[in-house]
Amino acid sequence: MMETNTTNLSLNYMDSGYEDTQEDRKYWCITENYPTLIISGVFLFVSLCGLVGNMVVIWFLGFQMKKNPFTVYVLNLSIADFSLLLLSLVILTLHFISAVNCFSPFGYNVINFILTILPVFCYYASMYLLTAMSMERCASVLFPIWYRCHRPKRLSGIMCGVLWALAGLVSLAFIGCPLHFPRDCLKVFHGFSTANFLIFAFFPLLSNLSLFIRLRCGSQRQHPGKLYVAILLSMIFMFIFGLPPTLGFLLDAFDIPPYIFFIFSLPAPLNSSINPVIYFLVGSYRQRRFQGSMKVALRRVFEEKATSEEESRVPEDTMVETTV
């Protein structure tokens, strides 16, 4: 009887000590990773808002509006951004859980592989689609007669398919290069990342800015239109939010800590979340104030060309009645 009591006491003591150790470890994990928890929580909220915004854009362009050359690009862009945000949500949730429990799920090769390749695929697809849309918009402004008369009808769909395939090939290169060229692969990635950012972010931004300045400050001033303003703002934010991931990838050659690389990659969800906000703000801005619902704002942005052509044929009084 005495032995049984002693055994029970010792077991109770061991159990209480184990629980204390677990609680102390969890407390230490939370305090040690407190900045990571805050950052992950903030960007989790941003990713959720971006998911909702892109879902609204996909629903509107896919089911509520007649397609035109630019809405095809925007629809594919929103799908790429939605996919990237969904993956970012998973990655940030895993970071949050690992920061609380001192357990890293990224040590598993399958999980690490999926959560590395798929975001790269969606990120590059988003960048390529936005660049193609901006360059086509520039062509429609600079060469309006050629654009209306000689542009292939299915060019937008073909370009979107080619750009999705290009993003897939780039993702496959990220897989195959370490297997076949392990020594020179890091240098290739650094060079490709820099060239990719310059070609698909920096140079298109310069061309769009120069065209905007030409339209607004030239001898014959023209209003660039809501769609062009939305595309230009998207290009500006893609450059701003795309620069940190590119720098983080370049700094990875100097063996920076993993949390630094994680911080540099965080602006990618911001880039994917900002586009629906841009569409709403540009479409709802009228008479120096913001007005109208999300659906009305999207219609003003993406149906601008059709409405401007109709308004040029309608008398001024009736035009005011139809636009109110």
PDB file of N, CA and C in Angstrom, residues 23 116 143 188 201 254 274 290 302:
ATOM      1  N   GLU A  23       4.640  23.874 -20.997  1.00  0.00           N
ATOM      2  CA  GLU A  23       4.160  25.252 -20.921  1.00  0.00           C
ATOM      3  C   GLU A  23       5.309  26.250 -21.026  1.00  0.00           C
ATOM      4  N   THR A 116       7.210  25.895 -52.279  1.00  0.00           N
ATOM      5  CA  THR A 116       8.248  26.711 -52.928  1.00  0.00           C
ATOM      6  C   THR A 116       7.954  26.901 -54.404  1.00  0.00           C
ATOM      7  N   PHE A 143      -1.078  53.344 -81.186  1.00  0.00           N
ATOM      8  CA  PHE A 143      -1.472  52.965 -82.553  1.00  0.00           C
ATOM      9  C   PHE A 143      -2.950  52.572 -82.560  1.00  0.00           C
ATOM     10  N   VAL A 188      22.853  31.079 -61.784  1.00  0.00           N
ATOM     11  CA  VAL A 188      21.838  31.167 -62.840  1.00  0.00           C
ATOM     12  C   VAL A 188      20.555  31.774 -62.284  1.00  0.00           C
ATOM     13  N   ALA A 201       9.186  44.155 -65.118  1.00  0.00           N
ATOM     14  CA  ALA A 201       8.704  45.115 -64.117  1.00  0.00           C
ATOM     15  C   ALA A 201       9.279  46.509 -64.351  1.00  0.00           C
ATOM     16  N   PHE A 254      24.415  35.214 -49.732  1.00  0.00           N
ATOM     17  CA  PHE A 254      25.302  35.547 -48.615  1.00  0.00           C
ATOM     18  C   PHE A 254      24.882  34.852 -47.325  1.00  0.00           C
ATOM     19  N   ILE A 274      -3.410  44.207 -53.872  1.00  0.00           N
ATOM     20  CA  ILE A 274      -3.637  45.629 -54.134  1.00  0.00           C
ATOM     21  C   ILE A 274      -4.463  45.875 -55.389  1.00  0.00           C
ATOM     22  N   PHE A 290     -15.038  59.690 -53.989  1.00  0.00           N
ATOM     23  CA  PHE A 290     -15.272  58.287 -54.274  1.00  0.00           C
ATOM     24  C   PHE A 290     -16.739  57.960 -54.017  1.00  0.00           C
ATOM     25  N   PHE A 302     -13.702  48.723 -66.680  1.00  0.00           N
ATOM     26  CA  PHE A 302     -13.507  47.757 -67.753  1.00  0.00           C
ATOM     27  C   PHE A 302     -14.459  47.946 -68.924  1.00  0.00           C
TER      28      PHE A 302
END
